[in-house]
mmCIF file of C-alpha atoms in Angstrom:
data_model
loop_
_atom_site.group_PDB
_atom_site.id
_atom_site.type_symbol
_atom_site.label_atom_id
_atom_site.label_comp_id
_atom_site.label_asym_id
_atom_site.label_seq_id
_atom_site.Cartn_x
_atom_site.Cartn_y
_atom_site.Cartn_z
ATOM 1 C CA MET A 1 -38.152 31.178 -10.623
ATOM 2 C CA GLY A 2 -36.301 32.787 -7.919
ATOM 3 C CA THR A 3 -32.483 31.959 -6.850
ATOM 4 C CA PRO A 4 -32.810 29.335 -3.903
ATOM 5 C CA GLU A 5 -31.295 30.684 -0.661
ATOM 6 C CA LEU A 6 -28.005 29.855 0.781
ATOM 7 C CA ILE A 7 -28.063 27.040 3.390
ATOM 8 C CA SER A 8 -27.550 28.381 6.733
ATOM 9 C CA PRO A 9 -24.301 27.603 8.412
ATOM 10 C CA ARG A 10 -26.215 26.575 11.553
ATOM 11 C CA SER A 11 -28.342 24.089 9.476
ATOM 12 C CA PRO A 12 -28.213 20.448 10.868
ATOM 13 C CA ARG A 13 -27.231 19.348 7.460
ATOM 14 C CA VAL A 14 -24.024 21.330 7.642
ATOM 15 C CA ALA A 15 -23.238 20.091 11.338
ATOM 16 C CA ALA A 16 -23.766 16.515 10.008
ATOM 17 C CA ALA A 17 -21.429 17.102 7.090
ATOM 18 C CA ARG A 18 -18.653 18.616 9.321
ATOM 19 C CA ARG A 19 -18.823 15.583 11.784
ATOM 20 C CA LEU A 20 -17.711 13.357 8.924
ATOM 21 C CA ALA A 21 -14.190 14.962 9.296
ATOM 22 C CA ARG A 22 -13.984 12.130 12.287
ATOM 23 C CA ARG A 23 -13.492 8.479 11.782
ATOM 24 C CA ASN A 24 -16.020 7.072 14.348
ATOM 25 C CA PHE A 25 -18.823 9.446 12.929
ATOM 26 C CA ARG A 26 -18.092 8.279 9.531
ATOM 27 C CA GLY A 27 -18.171 4.595 10.497
ATOM 28 C CA LYS A 28 -21.455 5.204 12.366
ATOM 29 C CA GLU A 29 -22.983 7.058 9.460
ATOM 30 C CA ARG A 30 -21.290 5.107 6.906
ATOM 31 C CA ARG A 31 -20.799 8.258 4.884
ATOM 32 C CA PHE A 32 -17.731 10.093 3.833
ATOM 33 C CA ILE A 33 -17.003 13.551 2.228
ATOM 34 C CA ALA A 34 -15.781 13.877 -1.489
ATOM 35 C CA GLU A 35 -14.294 17.304 -2.291
ATOM 36 C CA GLY A 36 -13.817 19.114 -5.644
ATOM 37 C CA PRO A 37 -15.317 18.651 -9.201
ATOM 38 C CA GLN A 38 -13.513 15.469 -10.194
ATOM 39 C CA ALA A 39 -14.388 13.463 -7.060
ATOM 40 C CA VAL A 40 -18.209 14.802 -6.926
ATOM 41 C CA ARG A 41 -18.427 14.150 -10.755
ATOM 42 C CA GLU A 42 -17.369 10.446 -10.265
ATOM 43 C CA ALA A 43 -19.630 9.972 -7.160
ATOM 44 C CA ALA A 44 -22.608 11.351 -9.064
ATOM 45 C CA ALA A 45 -21.915 8.735 -11.739
ATOM 46 C CA HIS A 46 -21.412 5.843 -9.258
ATOM 47 C CA ARG A 47 -23.795 3.113 -7.877
ATOM 48 C CA GLY A 48 -23.184 0.707 -5.231
ATOM 49 C CA GLY A 49 -23.573 -3.069 -5.658
ATOM 50 C CA ASP A 50 -27.039 -2.505 -4.483
ATOM 51 C CA GLY A 51 -27.820 -0.299 -7.113
ATOM 52 C CA GLU A 52 -28.227 2.829 -5.022
ATOM 53 C CA PRO A 53 -26.443 6.218 -5.879
ATOM 54 C CA THR A 54 -23.332 6.848 -4.098
ATOM 55 C CA LEU A 55 -23.849 10.569 -4.121
ATOM 56 C CA ILE A 56 -26.575 11.573 -1.476
ATOM 57 C CA GLU A 57 -25.761 15.344 -0.993
ATOM 58 C CA LEU A 58 -24.158 18.052 -2.490
ATOM 59 C CA PHE A 59 -22.955 21.377 -1.220
ATOM 60 C CA ALA A 60 -22.192 24.221 -3.967
ATOM 61 C CA THR A 61 -21.166 27.599 -3.948
ATOM 62 C CA PRO A 62 -23.346 29.884 -6.332
ATOM 63 C CA GLU A 63 -20.305 30.239 -8.463
ATOM 64 C CA ALA A 64 -19.141 26.466 -8.378
ATOM 65 C CA ALA A 65 -22.947 25.614 -9.352
ATOM 66 C CA ASP A 66 -22.675 27.713 -12.509
ATOM 67 C CA ARG A 67 -19.162 26.670 -13.538
ATOM 68 C CA TYR A 68 -19.781 23.132 -12.955
ATOM 69 C CA ALA A 69 -23.584 23.125 -14.009
ATOM 70 C CA ASP A 70 -23.261 19.587 -15.359
ATOM 71 C CA ILE A 71 -21.942 18.054 -12.025
ATOM 72 C CA VAL A 72 -25.157 19.782 -10.405
ATOM 73 C CA GLU A 73 -27.369 18.246 -12.938
ATOM 74 C CA ALA A 74 -25.770 14.885 -12.664
ATOM 75 C CA ALA A 75 -26.244 15.157 -8.797
ATOM 76 C CA HIS A 76 -29.843 16.117 -9.121
ATOM 77 C CA ALA A 77 -30.279 13.033 -11.569
ATOM 78 C CA ALA A 78 -28.792 10.605 -8.949
ATOM 79 C CA GLY A 79 -31.358 11.916 -6.498
ATOM 80 C CA ALA A 80 -28.956 13.721 -4.393
ATOM 81 C CA ARG A 81 -30.023 16.744 -2.108
ATOM 82 C CA VAL A 82 -28.206 19.859 -3.462
ATOM 83 C CA HIS A 83 -27.734 22.962 -1.489
ATOM 84 C CA LEU A 84 -26.361 26.323 -2.354
ATOM 85 C CA ALA A 85 -23.860 27.258 0.084
ATOM 86 C CA GLY A 86 -21.571 30.224 1.017
ATOM 87 C CA ASP A 87 -17.778 30.167 1.292
ATOM 88 C CA ASP A 88 -17.985 29.909 4.919
ATOM 89 C CA VAL A 89 -19.961 26.628 4.909
ATOM 90 C CA LEU A 90 -17.485 25.212 2.360
ATOM 91 C CA ALA A 91 -14.420 26.356 4.570
ATOM 92 C CA ASP A 92 -16.307 24.770 7.664
ATOM 93 C CA VAL A 93 -17.066 21.456 6.081
ATOM 94 C CA SER A 94 -14.001 21.118 3.917
ATOM 95 C CA GLN A 95 -10.805 19.489 4.873
ATOM 96 C CA THR A 96 -8.463 21.500 2.500
ATOM 97 C CA VAL A 97 -6.944 24.822 2.637
ATOM 98 C CA THR A 98 -8.647 25.971 -0.313
ATOM 99 C CA PRO A 99 -11.958 24.271 -0.946
ATOM 100 C CA GLN A 100 -12.961 24.092 -4.648
ATOM 101 C CA GLY A 101 -16.713 24.913 -4.291
ATOM 102 C CA LEU A 102 -18.270 21.542 -4.407
ATOM 103 C CA ILE A 103 -18.367 18.971 -1.264
ATOM 104 C CA GLY A 104 -20.527 15.890 -1.708
ATOM 105 C CA VAL A 105 -21.576 13.575 1.024
ATOM 106 C CA CYS A 106 -21.288 9.962 -0.107
ATOM 107 C CA ARG A 107 -22.392 6.402 0.963
ATOM 108 C CA PHE A 108 -19.666 3.945 1.667
ATOM 109 C CA LEU A 109 -18.783 2.000 -1.041
ATOM 110 C CA ASP A 110 -16.206 -0.780 0.045
ATOM 111 C CA SER A 111 -16.854 -4.385 -1.151
ATOM 112 C CA PRO A 112 -17.027 -7.520 0.977
ATOM 113 C CA PHE A 113 -13.710 -9.489 0.654
ATOM 114 C CA GLN A 114 -15.569 -12.453 -0.493
ATOM 115 C CA GLU A 115 -17.006 -10.583 -3.420
ATOM 116 C CA ILE A 116 -13.546 -9.944 -4.680
ATOM 117 C CA LEU A 117 -12.475 -13.583 -4.324
ATOM 118 C CA ASP A 118 -15.494 -14.930 -6.139
ATOM 119 C CA ALA A 119 -14.769 -12.324 -9.101
ATOM 120 C CA LYS A 120 -11.350 -14.471 -9.702
ATOM 121 C CA PRO A 121 -9.198 -11.433 -9.798
ATOM 122 C CA THR A 122 -5.972 -11.604 -11.454
ATOM 123 C CA LEU A 123 -4.142 -8.563 -10.161
ATOM 124 C CA VAL A 124 -4.681 -7.326 -6.520
ATOM 125 C CA ALA A 125 -3.081 -4.756 -4.224
ATOM 126 C CA VAL A 126 -2.922 -5.576 -0.639
ATOM 127 C CA LEU A 127 -2.077 -2.526 1.702
ATOM 128 C CA ALA A 128 -0.801 -4.159 4.930
ATOM 129 C CA ASN A 129 -0.385 -1.674 7.794
ATOM 130 C CA VAL A 130 -0.222 1.324 5.686
ATOM 131 C CA ARG A 131 -0.916 4.234 7.856
ATOM 132 C CA ASP A 132 -0.458 7.228 5.691
ATOM 133 C CA PRO A 133 -3.807 8.306 4.083
ATOM 134 C CA GLY A 134 -2.217 10.178 1.029
ATOM 135 C CA ASN A 135 -0.179 7.006 0.272
ATOM 136 C CA ALA A 136 -3.073 4.827 0.511
ATOM 137 C CA GLY A 137 -5.251 7.067 -1.890
ATOM 138 C CA THR A 138 -2.112 7.001 -4.318
ATOM 139 C CA VAL A 139 -1.634 3.339 -4.416
ATOM 140 C CA LEU A 140 -5.270 2.814 -4.920
ATOM 141 C CA ARG A 141 -4.868 5.212 -7.948
ATOM 142 C CA CYS A 142 -1.798 3.383 -9.154
ATOM 143 C CA ALA A 143 -3.858 0.074 -8.870
ATOM 144 C CA ASP A 144 -6.576 1.489 -10.903
ATOM 145 C CA ALA A 145 -4.327 2.939 -13.556
ATOM 146 C CA ALA A 146 -2.599 -0.515 -13.742
ATOM 147 C CA GLY A 147 -5.760 -2.371 -14.466
ATOM 148 C CA ALA A 148 -5.851 -4.126 -10.967
ATOM 149 C CA ASP A 149 -9.124 -5.944 -10.237
ATOM 150 C CA ALA A 150 -9.170 -4.850 -6.520
ATOM 151 C CA VAL A 151 -7.431 -3.350 -3.639
ATOM 152 C CA VAL A 152 -7.636 -4.809 -0.125
ATOM 153 C CA LEU A 153 -6.780 -2.636 3.016
ATOM 154 C CA THR A 154 -5.989 -4.658 5.990
ATOM 155 C CA ASP A 155 -7.406 -3.984 9.481
ATOM 156 C CA ALA A 156 -4.219 -2.286 10.548
ATOM 157 C CA SER A 157 -4.099 0.177 7.715
ATOM 158 C CA VAL A 158 -5.642 3.720 7.470
ATOM 159 C CA ASP A 159 -9.272 4.481 6.878
ATOM 160 C CA LEU A 160 -10.266 4.267 3.257
ATOM 161 C CA TYR A 161 -12.583 7.363 3.700
ATOM 162 C CA ASN A 162 -10.104 9.568 5.447
ATOM 163 C CA PRO A 163 -10.452 12.737 3.411
ATOM 164 C CA LYS A 164 -6.758 12.889 2.407
ATOM 165 C CA SER A 165 -7.200 9.141 1.060
ATOM 166 C CA VAL A 166 -10.295 10.101 -0.849
ATOM 167 C CA ARG A 167 -8.454 13.124 -2.302
ATOM 168 C CA ALA A 168 -5.206 11.097 -3.177
ATOM 169 C CA SER A 169 -7.117 8.681 -5.039
ATOM 170 C CA VAL A 170 -8.466 11.184 -7.630
ATOM 171 C CA GLY A 171 -11.559 9.268 -8.297
ATOM 172 C CA SER A 172 -10.094 5.889 -8.467
ATOM 173 C CA LEU A 173 -11.913 5.094 -5.262
ATOM 174 C CA TYR A 174 -15.108 4.594 -7.556
ATOM 175 C CA HIS A 175 -13.588 2.616 -10.071
ATOM 176 C CA LEU A 176 -12.376 -0.730 -8.655
ATOM 177 C CA PRO A 177 -13.504 -2.936 -5.793
ATOM 178 C CA VAL A 178 -12.131 -2.056 -2.319
ATOM 179 C CA ALA A 179 -12.275 -4.439 0.758
ATOM 180 C CA VAL A 180 -11.440 -2.956 4.089
ATOM 181 C CA GLY A 181 -10.534 -4.293 7.581
ATOM 182 C CA VAL A 182 -9.235 -7.587 6.306
ATOM 183 C CA PRO A 183 -6.597 -9.201 8.572
ATOM 184 C CA VAL A 184 -3.501 -9.756 6.439
ATOM 185 C CA GLU A 185 -3.425 -13.463 7.211
ATOM 186 C CA GLN A 186 -6.982 -13.850 6.034
ATOM 187 C CA ALA A 187 -6.331 -11.705 2.906
ATOM 188 C CA VAL A 188 -3.275 -13.841 1.946
ATOM 189 C CA GLN A 189 -4.999 -16.925 2.557
ATOM 190 C CA GLY A 190 -8.178 -16.140 0.836
ATOM 191 C CA LEU A 191 -6.330 -14.877 -2.346
ATOM 192 C CA ARG A 192 -4.060 -18.013 -2.372
ATOM 193 C CA ASP A 193 -7.003 -20.330 -2.163
ATOM 194 C CA ALA A 194 -8.421 -18.467 -5.129
ATOM 195 C CA GLY A 195 -5.287 -19.289 -7.196
ATOM 196 C CA VAL A 196 -3.661 -15.995 -6.813
ATOM 197 C CA ARG A 197 0.267 -15.873 -6.164
ATOM 198 C CA ILE A 198 1.355 -13.785 -3.434
ATOM 199 C CA LEU A 199 4.253 -11.246 -3.951
ATOM 200 C CA ALA A 200 5.462 -9.124 -0.900
ATOM 201 C CA ALA A 201 7.233 -6.062 -1.965
ATOM 202 C CA ASP A 202 10.319 -5.306 0.119
ATOM 203 C CA GLY A 203 13.619 -3.300 -0.513
ATOM 204 C CA ALA A 204 15.445 -6.162 1.100
ATOM 205 C CA GLY A 205 13.630 -8.985 -0.816
ATOM 206 C CA ALA A 206 15.601 -11.986 -1.830
ATOM 207 C CA ASP A 207 14.004 -11.998 -5.083
ATOM 208 C CA ASP A 208 14.850 -9.264 -7.835
ATOM 209 C CA LEU A 209 11.951 -7.748 -9.824
ATOM 210 C CA ASP A 210 13.920 -7.847 -13.085
ATOM 211 C CA ASP A 211 14.990 -11.600 -12.492
ATOM 212 C CA GLU A 212 11.284 -12.480 -11.930
ATOM 213 C CA LEU A 213 10.213 -10.709 -15.229
ATOM 214 C CA ASP A 214 13.056 -12.445 -17.088
ATOM 215 C CA ALA A 215 12.143 -15.777 -15.580
ATOM 216 C CA GLY A 216 8.432 -15.299 -16.918
ATOM 217 C CA THR A 217 7.087 -16.125 -13.663
ATOM 218 C CA MET A 218 4.770 -13.205 -13.257
ATOM 219 C CA GLY A 219 2.247 -13.822 -15.845
ATOM 220 C CA GLY A 220 -0.376 -15.504 -13.674
ATOM 221 C CA PRO A 221 -2.866 -13.984 -11.256
ATOM 222 C CA THR A 222 -0.781 -12.106 -8.690
ATOM 223 C CA ALA A 223 -1.279 -10.046 -5.410
ATOM 224 C CA TRP A 224 1.228 -7.653 -4.339
ATOM 225 C CA VAL A 225 1.559 -6.885 -0.586
ATOM 226 C CA PHE A 226 2.794 -3.405 0.333
ATOM 227 C CA GLY A 227 3.713 -2.553 3.816
ATOM 228 C CA ASN A 228 4.065 0.469 6.090
ATOM 229 C CA GLU A 229 5.833 3.462 4.506
ATOM 230 C CA ALA A 230 8.416 3.589 7.397
ATOM 231 C CA TRP A 231 9.428 0.236 8.377
ATOM 232 C CA GLY A 232 8.182 -1.779 5.494
ATOM 233 C CA LEU A 233 6.648 -5.443 6.034
ATOM 234 C CA PRO A 234 7.370 -7.349 9.373
ATOM 235 C CA GLU A 235 8.802 -10.741 9.055
ATOM 236 C CA GLU A 236 5.730 -12.509 9.749
ATOM 237 C CA THR A 237 4.035 -10.968 6.905
ATOM 238 C CA ARG A 238 6.893 -11.634 4.535
ATOM 239 C CA ALA A 239 6.637 -15.301 5.515
ATOM 240 C CA LEU A 240 3.174 -15.464 4.476
ATOM 241 C CA ALA A 241 4.148 -14.553 0.695
ATOM 242 C CA ASP A 242 5.338 -16.958 -2.080
ATOM 243 C CA ALA A 243 8.391 -14.775 -2.783
ATOM 244 C CA VAL A 244 9.622 -11.418 -1.309
ATOM 245 C CA VAL A 245 10.602 -8.991 -4.235
ATOM 246 C CA ARG A 246 12.726 -6.041 -4.458
ATOM 247 C CA VAL A 247 12.447 -3.215 -7.018
ATOM 248 C CA PRO A 248 16.094 -3.124 -8.078
ATOM 249 C CA ILE A 249 17.866 0.286 -7.623
ATOM 250 C CA HIS A 250 20.025 0.766 -10.779
ATOM 251 C CA GLY A 251 21.179 4.339 -9.764
ATOM 252 C CA LYS A 252 22.227 5.843 -6.458
ATOM 253 C CA ALA A 253 18.941 6.305 -4.910
ATOM 254 C CA GLU A 254 18.736 4.935 -1.294
ATOM 255 C CA SER A 255 14.965 3.480 -1.806
ATOM 256 C CA LEU A 256 11.686 4.261 -3.533
ATOM 257 C CA ASN A 257 8.525 5.536 -1.586
ATOM 258 C CA LEU A 258 5.625 3.257 -1.210
ATOM 259 C CA ALA A 259 3.586 4.666 -3.971
ATOM 260 C CA THR A 260 6.318 4.536 -6.542
ATOM 261 C CA ALA A 261 7.294 1.182 -5.784
ATOM 262 C CA ALA A 262 3.717 -0.141 -5.701
ATOM 263 C CA ALA A 263 3.388 1.570 -9.389
ATOM 264 C CA VAL A 264 6.313 -0.126 -10.706
ATOM 265 C CA CYS A 265 5.287 -3.543 -9.283
ATOM 266 C CA LEU A 266 1.794 -3.505 -10.264
ATOM 267 C CA TYR A 267 2.737 -2.128 -13.967
ATOM 268 C CA ALA A 268 5.252 -4.929 -14.133
ATOM 269 C CA SER A 269 2.759 -7.426 -13.369
ATOM 270 C CA ALA A 270 0.148 -5.856 -15.668
ATOM 271 C CA ARG A 271 2.858 -5.940 -18.502
ATOM 272 C CA ALA A 272 3.622 -9.585 -17.683
ATOM 273 C CA GLN A 273 -0.234 -10.448 -17.848
ATOM 274 C CA ARG A 274 -0.849 -9.006 -21.095
ATOM 275 C CA PRO A 275 -0.973 -11.558 -23.987
ATOM 276 C CA ARG A 276 1.784 -11.165 -26.487
ATOM 277 C CA ARG A 277 1.131 -10.079 -29.966
ATOM 278 C CA ALA A 278 2.430 -11.865 -32.832
ATOM 279 C CA PRO A 279 4.848 -9.900 -34.973
ATOM 280 C CA GLY A 280 2.985 -7.642 -37.335
ATOM 281 C CA ALA A 281 -0.109 -7.924 -35.623
#
């Protein structure tokens, strides 16, 4: 059996993948790019709510196909179309300076907001007007690590499928439901109606996270609302919350960045929600 030929840089398949760098084309095709072995491996193993595979196409250099033969095999098993491609094709399609030899084309995988509500979530991260794609992906990763049930991106937030968001999530995009394009008022009201307490994270909040933990008020279902990296949450959004909570600064730092503050808040809720073990258990 001969070695498959490299796909031509002028192939329509390459042109279609290249266009996924643009948000309007991603939205039209409902497809996005996943780069690198970790993201492609996760995509190959993932199936959407309809049971269909998420990974639909894979471009791999011959060297990467050899090094990550298990990923190529998983892509084949998922029914993805696999192309051997030269470095020029990977550089053309990639959104990184140094492509890692594997680029997947994936189907959109966001969930309807109502499905998230119907699942009775106990910990949710709501990104309100978060514009930086790296921050959005990192908060998604933090939510996944903290055991959150879902993430909601409001209609004023960055595109979930921005290549930087996908890379920053480091595979967590495939691990928990994410709703997109939800107006913040709808997100807050829907979660509140589902029995979830709404906490807005803000450095100028009236309530201190340590005090909330000491008071034992954080053990119930909770949604954290995180705002824009530069100017935080507007007053009208803070007014929607049941409490506006600040992460205490015990040292001399001026503030915490969005992803760090989100990690602290989400882990605080996760710890408060864990059932306490009896001594010696």
